[in-house]
Amino acid sequence: MTEMRTLKVALLGCGNVGAQVARILIDDAGMLASRAGARLELAGIAVRDVDAPRDVDLPRELFTTDADALVRDADLVIELMGGIEPARTLILAAMRNGACVITGNKALVAKDGPTLHEEADKAGVQLSYEAAVAGAIPILRPIRDSLSGDRITRVLGIVNGTTNFILDQMDTTGAQFADALAEAQRLGYAEADPTADVEGHDAASKAAILASLSFHTRFALEDVYCEGISSVTAADIAAAKDAGFVIKLLAIAEKLGAEGTKTGTKTDAGVSVRVHPTLLPREHPLAAVHGAFNAVFIEAENAGELMFYGQGAGGKPTASAVMGDLVSAARSLVLDGPGRAETTTGQVPAAPISAAVTSYYIGLDVADQPGVLARIAQLFAEHGVSIETMRQTIHRDSGSQTESAELRIVTHRASEAALAATVQAVKGLDVINTVTSVLRVEGV
Ligand code: NAP
């Protein structure tokens, strides 16, 4: 019987995720060896402070501040430091040295994916980042491998647990955004500086990665249109609820047809990649994703609709995704097989946000006068935006003895450009007091 090979694993970072990865490497060494076909030896852990307390009890001698030296001598490098530098330089050095790299660094992959992939291809090593999108949920591998014989037409993802928690709190308790955010911070779901989450930047990185793999084209962060949730009000949530919708922050990557409509056909008019608060019918599968959970809903030509659900963050769940990549990369080294790589044969252009096609919810505060509804409906028709439903509620102000009406309109699918022109024209009508909200709707 031949002796089992030993592969040296360098771990960069020992925080929330890294500490759990180190624990699994040590505690489950036997299981990992049998699955990988090689012993996975944790050669060292690079950190900033070797004496800092850790979530897991780990041998002191494993720690080092010399990440460069650790990487130089490794077969497999797991980068869980976060940030762009020194993570980027260390990953590139590792791959040039022939090591396979596993990372959870969505910011780096979204920002510099092409360079990292080129270097991996050149070196003939695997670069994997399942943990970078939706934590524990196996989503990148199904897209890249399981669906590689199908044509994905649309991806809708709840890929940021913090914003899903906040919107869910607002939906279930009627809280305002600021109160729901404070609650998320108190429970540890939101950081002290929540900007990256609430302004949609974290979701935008994940949208770029999902779109790149789904459409076999490298989309950069700049290709992603991004709106966060900080302007969503309790009134928006209540109105949406009243109309049978829930508001979610969605990462959307969708193929547009030649005429700018969603067709699911083989035409390549571009891919719309975007992140924004979105109304979903309450019976849509993504509407049932509560708290800090994540889910990704995929539509493919032959597979139809698929949904992947689970924990999108947290040390242990994210470590699970890292370990899956690690075993797979180790097997490629043992079998001396080709590294698994993404393909970029699609080369579809990124469509501007004006070309995106979706339904819309529009809230209007209007004067309660005869003929108002007809004038508004006519304006929509003139701009080619067809109305699906229009609901009116009358408000009486007993103090000033005036009456106003609240109009809630849901449109059929229309382009962003047509909708923007319609809203602009509606604002110019003398009977309009305010446009209270304009939100996109999916899943109708
Ligand atoms: P974290 O808790 O902040 O840990 C970062 C670790 O990296 C720390 O151990 C830190 O060392 C080390 N580090 C940072 N800069 C370093 C440097 N310049 N040199 C050496 N070591 C350095 O981060 P995390 O939450 O585990 O996240 C790690 C990565 O996984 C990030 O890219 C993140 O986006 C991604 N991710 C995280 C989650 C999650 O739930 N946390 C989910 C999905 C993906 P010290 O401990 O000595 O300071």
Coordinates of C-alpha atoms and ligand atoms in Angstrom, one line a residue:
M1 CA 0.0 0.0 0.0
T2 CA 1.4 3.4 -0.9
E3 CA 2.0 5.9 1.9
M4 CA -0.7 8.7 2.1
R5 CA 0.8 12.1 0.9
T6 CA 0.8 15.0 3.3
L7 CA -0.2 18.5 2.0
K8 CA 0.8 21.6 3.9
V9 CA -2.0 24.0 4.7
A10 CA -1.2 27.7 5.5
L11 CA -4.0 29.6 7.2
L12 CA -4.0 33.3 6.9
G13 CA -6.2 34.8 9.6
C14 CA -7.7 33.4 12.7
G15 CA -10.8 35.5 13.3
N16 CA -14.4 34.4 13.2
V17 CA -14.0 32.0 10.3
G18 CA -10.2 31.2 10.5
A19 CA -10.4 29.9 14.1
Q20 CA -13.2 27.5 13.1
V21 CA -11.3 26.3 10.0
A22 CA -8.2 25.7 12.3
R23 CA -10.5 23.7 14.7
I24 CA -11.9 21.5 11.9
L25 CA -8.4 20.9 10.4
I26 CA -7.2 19.6 13.8
D27 CA -10.3 17.9 15.2
D28 CA -11.5 16.3 11.9
A29 CA -8.0 15.5 10.5
G30 CA -8.9 11.8 9.9
M31 CA -12.2 12.5 8.1
L32 CA -10.5 15.1 5.9
A33 CA -7.6 12.8 5.0
S34 CA -10.0 10.1 3.9
R35 CA -12.0 12.5 1.8
A36 CA -9.1 14.4 0.3
G37 CA -6.9 11.3 -0.2
A38 CA -4.0 13.2 1.6
R39 CA -3.2 14.3 5.1
L40 CA -3.9 18.0 5.5
E41 CA -1.3 19.3 7.9
L42 CA -2.0 22.7 9.4
A43 CA 1.5 24.2 8.9
G44 CA 0.9 27.5 10.5
I45 CA -1.6 30.4 11.1
A46 CA -0.6 34.0 10.2
V47 CA -2.1 36.7 12.3
R48 CA -1.3 40.3 13.4
D49 CA -1.0 39.5 17.1
V50 CA 0.1 36.0 18.1
D51 CA -0.9 36.6 21.7
A52 CA -4.5 37.8 21.0
P53 CA -7.2 35.6 22.6
R54 CA -8.8 33.2 20.1
D55 CA -12.3 31.7 19.9
V56 CA -10.7 28.2 19.8
D57 CA -7.9 26.8 21.9
L58 CA -5.0 26.3 19.4
P59 CA -1.3 25.4 19.9
R60 CA 0.6 28.6 20.4
E61 CA 3.5 27.4 18.2
L62 CA 1.2 27.4 15.1
F63 CA 0.9 31.2 15.2
T64 CA 3.2 33.5 13.2
T65 CA 3.2 37.1 12.0
D66 CA 5.3 36.1 9.0
A67 CA 2.6 35.4 6.4
D68 CA 5.1 35.5 3.5
A69 CA 7.2 32.7 4.9
L70 CA 4.2 30.6 5.7
V71 CA 2.8 31.0 2.1
R72 CA 6.2 30.2 0.5
D73 CA 6.1 26.6 1.9
A74 CA 2.5 25.6 1.5
D75 CA 0.6 23.4 -0.9
L76 CA -2.8 24.9 0.0
V77 CA -3.3 28.5 1.3
I78 CA -6.6 29.5 3.0
E79 CA -6.9 33.3 3.1
L80 CA -9.3 34.5 5.8
M81 CA -7.8 37.9 6.7
G82 CA -10.2 40.0 4.6
G83 CA -9.4 43.4 3.0
I84 CA -7.5 44.0 -0.2
E85 CA -3.9 44.1 1.0
P86 CA -1.9 42.2 2.0
A87 CA -4.4 39.5 1.1
R88 CA -4.0 40.1 -2.6
T89 CA -0.2 40.0 -2.7
L90 CA -0.2 36.9 -0.5
I91 CA -2.7 35.1 -2.7
L92 CA -0.8 35.9 -5.9
A93 CA 2.5 34.8 -4.3
A94 CA 0.9 31.6 -3.2
M95 CA -0.4 30.7 -6.7
R96 CA 2.9 31.6 -8.4
N97 CA 4.4 29.2 -5.9
G98 CA 2.1 26.4 -7.1
A99 CA -0.3 26.5 -4.2
C100 CA -4.1 26.2 -4.5
V101 CA -5.9 29.1 -2.8
I102 CA -9.2 29.1 -1.0
T103 CA -10.6 32.5 0.2
G104 CA -13.8 34.0 1.6
N105 CA -12.8 37.4 0.5
K106 CA -15.7 38.7 -1.6
A107 CA -14.4 42.3 -1.7
L108 CA -11.1 41.1 -3.2
V109 CA -12.7 38.6 -5.7
A110 CA -15.2 41.2 -6.8
K111 CA -12.6 43.9 -7.2
D112 CA -9.7 41.9 -8.7
G113 CA -11.2 38.6 -9.9
P114 CA -9.7 38.8 -13.4
T115 CA -6.2 39.2 -12.1
L116 CA -6.6 36.4 -9.6
H117 CA -8.1 34.0 -12.1
E118 CA -5.4 34.8 -14.7
E119 CA -2.7 34.0 -12.2
A120 CA -4.5 30.8 -11.2
D121 CA -4.8 29.7 -14.8
K122 CA -1.1 30.5 -15.5
A123 CA 0.0 28.6 -12.5
G124 CA -2.4 25.7 -13.1
V125 CA -3.8 25.9 -9.6
Q126 CA -7.3 26.1 -8.2
L127 CA -8.7 29.3 -6.9
S128 CA -11.9 28.7 -4.9
Y129 CA -14.2 31.1 -3.0
E130 CA -17.4 29.4 -2.1
A131 CA -17.5 31.1 1.3
A132 CA -17.4 34.5 -0.4
V133 CA -21.1 34.4 -1.4
A134 CA -23.9 33.4 1.0
G135 CA -21.6 31.8 3.7
A136 CA -22.5 28.2 4.2
I137 CA -24.8 27.9 1.2
P138 CA -23.2 25.8 -1.6
I139 CA -24.1 28.2 -4.4
L140 CA -21.0 28.9 -6.5
R141 CA -20.3 25.2 -7.2
P142 CA -23.9 24.4 -8.3
I143 CA -23.8 27.4 -10.6
R144 CA -20.4 26.6 -12.0
D145 CA -20.5 22.8 -12.1
S146 CA -24.0 21.4 -11.7
L147 CA -25.6 24.0 -14.1
S148 CA -22.8 24.1 -16.6
G149 CA -24.9 22.2 -19.1
D150 CA -27.8 24.6 -18.7
R151 CA -28.4 28.3 -19.5
I152 CA -29.1 30.5 -16.4
T153 CA -31.5 33.3 -17.2
R154 CA -31.9 35.0 -13.8
V155 CA -30.5 34.9 -10.3
L156 CA -32.2 36.6 -7.4
G157 CA -30.3 36.5 -4.1
I158 CA -30.8 37.6 -0.5
V159 CA -27.1 37.6 0.1
N160 CA -26.7 40.0 3.1
G161 CA -28.0 38.8 6.4
T162 CA -27.7 42.1 8.1
T163 CA -30.1 43.9 5.7
N164 CA -32.4 40.9 5.6
F165 CA -32.6 41.0 9.4
I166 CA -33.3 44.8 9.4
L167 CA -36.0 44.6 6.7
D168 CA -37.6 41.5 8.4
Q169 CA -37.7 43.4 11.8
M170 CA -39.3 46.4 10.1
D171 CA -41.8 44.1 8.4
T172 CA -42.7 42.1 11.5
T173 CA -42.6 44.9 14.2
G174 CA -43.4 48.0 12.1
A175 CA -40.0 49.5 13.4
Q176 CA -38.3 52.4 11.6
F177 CA -35.0 51.7 9.8
A178 CA -32.9 53.3 12.5
D179 CA -34.5 51.3 15.3
A180 CA -34.2 48.0 13.4
L181 CA -30.5 48.8 12.7
A182 CA -29.9 49.5 16.4
E183 CA -31.5 46.1 17.2
A184 CA -29.3 44.4 14.6
Q185 CA -26.2 46.0 16.2
R186 CA -27.3 45.0 19.7
L187 CA -27.7 41.4 18.6
G188 CA -24.4 41.4 16.7
Y189 CA -25.9 41.1 13.2
A190 CA -24.7 44.6 12.2
E191 CA -21.2 46.1 12.6
A192 CA -20.7 49.4 14.5
D193 CA -20.1 51.0 11.0
P194 CA -22.9 49.3 9.0
T195 CA -22.3 51.2 5.8
A196 CA -21.0 48.3 3.7
D197 CA -24.1 46.2 4.5
V198 CA -26.9 48.8 4.6
E199 CA -25.7 50.7 1.5
G200 CA -25.6 47.4 -0.5
H201 CA -21.8 47.4 -1.1
D202 CA -21.4 43.9 0.4
A203 CA -24.3 42.6 -1.7
A204 CA -22.9 44.3 -4.8
S205 CA -19.6 42.3 -4.5
K206 CA -21.6 39.1 -4.3
A207 CA -23.8 40.1 -7.2
A208 CA -20.7 40.6 -9.4
I209 CA -19.4 37.2 -8.4
L210 CA -22.8 35.5 -9.0
A211 CA -23.3 37.2 -12.4
S212 CA -19.7 36.3 -13.5
L213 CA -20.3 32.6 -12.8
S214 CA -23.9 32.5 -14.0
F215 CA -23.2 34.2 -17.3
H216 CA -19.6 33.0 -18.0
T217 CA -18.4 36.6 -18.3
R218 CA -16.3 38.6 -15.8
F219 CA -18.4 41.3 -14.3
A220 CA -16.6 43.9 -12.2
L221 CA -18.0 45.8 -9.2
E222 CA -18.4 48.9 -11.4
D223 CA -20.9 46.9 -13.5
V224 CA -23.2 46.5 -10.6
Y225 CA -25.9 49.2 -10.0
C226 CA -26.3 49.5 -6.3
E227 CA -28.9 51.0 -3.9
G228 CA -29.0 50.2 -0.2
I229 CA -31.9 50.1 2.3
S230 CA -31.2 53.2 4.4
S231 CA -34.0 55.1 2.7
V232 CA -36.6 52.4 3.1
T233 CA -39.2 53.7 5.6
A234 CA -41.7 52.0 7.9
A235 CA -44.4 53.6 5.7
D236 CA -42.9 51.9 2.6
I237 CA -42.9 48.5 4.4
A238 CA -46.5 49.0 5.6
A239 CA -47.8 50.0 2.2
A240 CA -46.0 47.1 0.6
K241 CA -47.5 44.7 3.2
D242 CA -50.9 46.1 2.6
A243 CA -50.6 45.4 -1.1
G244 CA -49.4 41.8 -0.5
F245 CA -45.7 42.4 -0.8
V246 CA -42.6 42.2 1.3
I247 CA -39.5 44.3 0.8
K248 CA -36.1 42.5 0.4
L249 CA -32.7 43.7 -0.6
L250 CA -32.0 41.6 -3.7
A251 CA -28.8 41.0 -5.7
I252 CA -30.1 40.5 -9.2
A253 CA -28.3 39.2 -12.3
E254 CA -30.6 38.8 -15.3
K255 CA -30.2 38.3 -18.9
L256 CA -32.0 40.9 -21.1
G257 CA -33.5 40.0 -24.4
A258 CA -32.7 41.8 -27.7
E259 CA -35.7 44.1 -27.3
G260 CA -34.9 44.9 -23.7
T261 CA -37.4 42.6 -22.2
K262 CA -36.8 39.6 -20.0
T263 CA -37.1 36.7 -22.4
G264 CA -35.0 33.8 -21.2
T265 CA -33.8 33.3 -24.8
K266 CA -30.4 32.9 -26.2
T267 CA -30.0 36.5 -27.3
D268 CA -27.1 38.5 -25.7
A269 CA -28.5 42.0 -25.2
G270 CA -26.6 42.1 -22.0
V271 CA -26.9 41.2 -18.4
S272 CA -28.4 43.6 -15.8
V273 CA -26.5 43.2 -12.5
R274 CA -28.0 45.2 -9.7
V275 CA -28.7 45.5 -6.0
H276 CA -31.7 47.4 -4.7
P277 CA -34.7 47.1 -2.3
T278 CA -37.3 45.1 -4.1
L279 CA -40.9 44.2 -3.5
L280 CA -41.7 40.5 -3.7
P281 CA -45.1 38.9 -3.5
R282 CA -45.5 37.5 0.0
E283 CA -46.0 34.0 -1.6
H284 CA -42.6 34.1 -3.4
P285 CA -40.1 31.6 -1.9
L286 CA -37.7 34.4 -1.1
A287 CA -40.3 36.2 0.9
A288 CA -40.1 33.4 3.5
V289 CA -36.4 34.0 4.2
H290 CA -36.4 35.6 7.6
G291 CA -33.9 37.0 10.0
A292 CA -30.3 36.9 9.0
F293 CA -30.7 33.9 6.7
N294 CA -29.6 34.0 3.0
A295 CA -31.1 32.4 0.0
V296 CA -30.5 32.4 -3.8
F297 CA -33.2 31.8 -6.3
I298 CA -32.1 30.7 -9.8
E299 CA -34.0 30.4 -13.0
A300 CA -32.5 28.2 -15.7
E301 CA -33.8 27.3 -19.1
N302 CA -34.0 23.5 -18.5
A303 CA -33.7 23.2 -14.7
G304 CA -36.5 25.8 -14.1
E305 CA -36.6 27.3 -10.7
L306 CA -34.1 26.4 -8.0
M307 CA -33.7 27.8 -4.5
F308 CA -30.7 27.5 -2.1
Y309 CA -31.2 28.5 1.5
G310 CA -29.1 28.6 4.6
Q311 CA -26.8 30.6 6.9
G312 CA -25.0 33.4 5.1
A313 CA -22.5 34.2 7.8
G314 CA -21.0 33.1 11.0
G315 CA -17.7 31.4 11.8
K316 CA -18.8 27.7 11.7
P317 CA -21.2 28.0 8.7
T318 CA -18.7 29.9 6.7
A319 CA -15.9 27.4 7.7
S320 CA -18.0 24.6 6.2
A321 CA -17.8 26.2 2.8
V322 CA -14.1 26.8 3.2
M323 CA -13.5 23.1 4.1
G324 CA -15.5 22.0 1.0
D325 CA -13.2 24.0 -1.2
L326 CA -10.1 22.8 0.7
V327 CA -11.0 19.1 0.2
S328 CA -11.8 19.7 -3.5
A329 CA -8.5 21.6 -4.0
A330 CA -6.5 18.9 -2.1
R331 CA -8.1 16.2 -4.3
S332 CA -7.0 18.0 -7.4
L333 CA -3.4 18.0 -6.1
V334 CA -3.6 14.3 -5.2
L335 CA -5.0 13.3 -8.6
D336 CA -2.8 15.8 -10.4
G337 CA -5.9 16.7 -12.3
P338 CA -6.8 20.1 -13.8
G339 CA -7.8 22.8 -11.4
R340 CA -11.5 23.6 -11.5
A341 CA -11.8 26.9 -13.2
E342 CA -14.5 29.3 -14.1
T343 CA -15.2 29.8 -17.8
T344 CA -15.5 33.2 -19.5
T345 CA -16.8 32.2 -22.9
G346 CA -20.0 34.1 -22.5
Q347 CA -18.6 37.7 -23.0
V348 CA -22.1 39.3 -22.6
P349 CA -22.1 43.0 -22.0
A350 CA -23.2 44.5 -18.7
A351 CA -26.4 46.4 -19.4
P352 CA -26.9 49.9 -17.9
I353 CA -29.5 50.3 -15.2
S354 CA -31.8 52.2 -17.7
A355 CA -32.1 48.9 -19.7
A356 CA -33.2 46.9 -16.7
V357 CA -36.8 45.6 -17.0
T358 CA -39.0 45.0 -14.0
S359 CA -42.3 45.9 -12.4
Y360 CA -42.7 48.9 -10.1
Y361 CA -44.6 50.0 -7.1
I362 CA -45.3 53.7 -7.0
G363 CA -46.8 55.5 -4.1
L364 CA -48.4 58.9 -4.8
D365 CA -50.0 61.5 -2.6
V366 CA -52.6 63.3 -4.8
A367 CA -55.3 65.9 -4.6
D368 CA -58.7 64.2 -4.2
Q369 CA -60.3 65.7 -7.3
P370 CA -62.5 64.2 -10.0
G371 CA -60.5 63.0 -13.1
V372 CA -57.2 62.6 -11.3
L373 CA -57.0 58.8 -11.7
A374 CA -57.7 59.1 -15.4
R375 CA -55.0 61.8 -15.9
I376 CA -52.4 59.6 -14.2
A377 CA -53.4 56.5 -16.0
Q378 CA -53.2 58.4 -19.3
L379 CA -49.6 59.6 -18.5
F380 CA -48.5 56.0 -17.7
A381 CA -50.0 54.8 -21.0
E382 CA -48.3 57.6 -23.0
H383 CA -45.0 56.5 -21.7
G384 CA -45.7 52.8 -22.5
V385 CA -45.9 51.7 -18.8
S386 CA -48.9 49.6 -18.3
I387 CA -50.6 49.6 -14.9
E388 CA -51.4 46.3 -13.3
T389 CA -53.2 47.5 -10.2
M390 CA -54.2 50.9 -8.8
R391 CA -55.5 51.4 -5.3
Q392 CA -56.8 54.6 -3.7
T393 CA -57.2 55.5 -0.1
I394 CA -58.8 58.8 1.0
H395 CA -57.3 60.7 3.9
R396 CA -59.3 63.4 5.6
D397 CA -57.5 66.1 7.7
S398 CA -60.1 67.2 10.2
G399 CA -58.0 70.3 11.2
S400 CA -57.6 71.9 7.8
Q401 CA -60.8 70.3 6.5
T402 CA -58.9 69.1 3.4
E403 CA -58.9 65.7 1.7
S404 CA -56.1 64.0 -0.1
A405 CA -55.8 60.6 -1.7
E406 CA -53.0 58.0 -1.5
L407 CA -52.5 56.1 -4.7
R408 CA -50.6 52.8 -4.9
I409 CA -49.8 51.7 -8.4
V410 CA -48.2 48.4 -9.4
T411 CA -47.1 48.3 -13.0
H412 CA -46.5 45.5 -15.5
R413 CA -42.8 45.0 -16.5
A414 CA -41.3 48.1 -18.0
S415 CA -37.8 49.5 -18.6
E416 CA -36.2 51.7 -16.0
A417 CA -35.9 54.4 -18.7
A418 CA -39.6 54.3 -19.4
L419 CA -40.4 54.3 -15.7
A420 CA -38.1 57.2 -14.9
A421 CA -39.7 59.3 -17.7
T422 CA -43.2 58.4 -16.4
V423 CA -42.3 59.4 -12.8
Q424 CA -40.8 62.6 -14.0
A425 CA -44.0 63.4 -16.0
V426 CA -46.2 62.5 -13.1
K427 CA -44.3 64.8 -10.8
G428 CA -45.2 67.7 -13.2
L429 CA -48.9 67.2 -12.8
D430 CA -50.6 69.9 -10.7
V431 CA -52.7 67.3 -8.8
I432 CA -49.7 65.5 -7.4
N433 CA -48.6 66.5 -3.9
T434 CA -45.7 64.1 -3.6
V435 CA -44.3 60.9 -5.0
T436 CA -43.9 59.0 -1.8
S437 CA -42.1 55.9 -3.1
V438 CA -40.8 54.2 -6.2
L439 CA -39.7 50.6 -5.6
R440 CA -39.0 47.8 -8.0
V441 CA -41.0 44.6 -7.8
E442 CA -39.9 41.1 -8.8
G443 CA -41.6 37.7 -8.8
V444 CA -45.0 38.8 -10.1
Ligands
NAP1 P1 -11.9 38.6 11.3 O1 -12.7 38.0 12.4 O2 -11.8 40.1 11.3 O3 -10.5 38.0 11.3 C1 -9.4 38.4 10.5 C2 -8.2 37.7 10.9 O4 -7.2 38.1 9.9 C3 -7.6 38.0 12.2 O5 -7.2 36.8 12.9 C4 -6.5 39.0 12.0 O6 -5.4 38.8 12.9 C5 -6.0 38.5 10.6 N1 -5.4 39.6 9.9 C6 -6.0 40.7 9.4 N2 -5.1 41.5 8.8 C7 -3.9 40.8 8.8 C8 -2.6 41.1 8.4 N3 -2.3 42.2 7.7 N4 -1.6 40.2 8.6 C9 -1.9 39.0 9.3 N5 -3.1 38.7 9.8 C10 -4.1 39.6 9.5 O7 -12.5 38.2 9.9 P2 -13.6 37.0 9.6 O8 -15.0 37.5 10.0 O9 -13.1 35.7 10.0 O10 -13.6 37.1 8.0 C11 -12.5 36.6 7.2 C12 -12.9 36.6 5.7 O11 -14.0 35.8 5.5 C13 -13.2 38.0 5.2 O12 -12.8 38.2 3.9 C14 -14.7 38.0 5.2 O13 -15.3 38.9 4.2 C15 -15.0 36.6 4.8 N6 -16.3 36.1 5.3 C16 -16.6 36.2 6.6 C17 -17.9 35.7 7.0 C18 -18.3 35.8 8.5 O14 -19.4 35.4 8.8 N7 -17.5 36.3 9.3 C19 -18.8 35.2 6.1 C20 -18.4 35.0 4.7 C21 -17.1 35.5 4.3 P3 -5.5 39.2 14.5 O15 -6.5 38.3 15.0 O16 -4.2 39.0 15.1 O17 -6.0 40.7 14.4

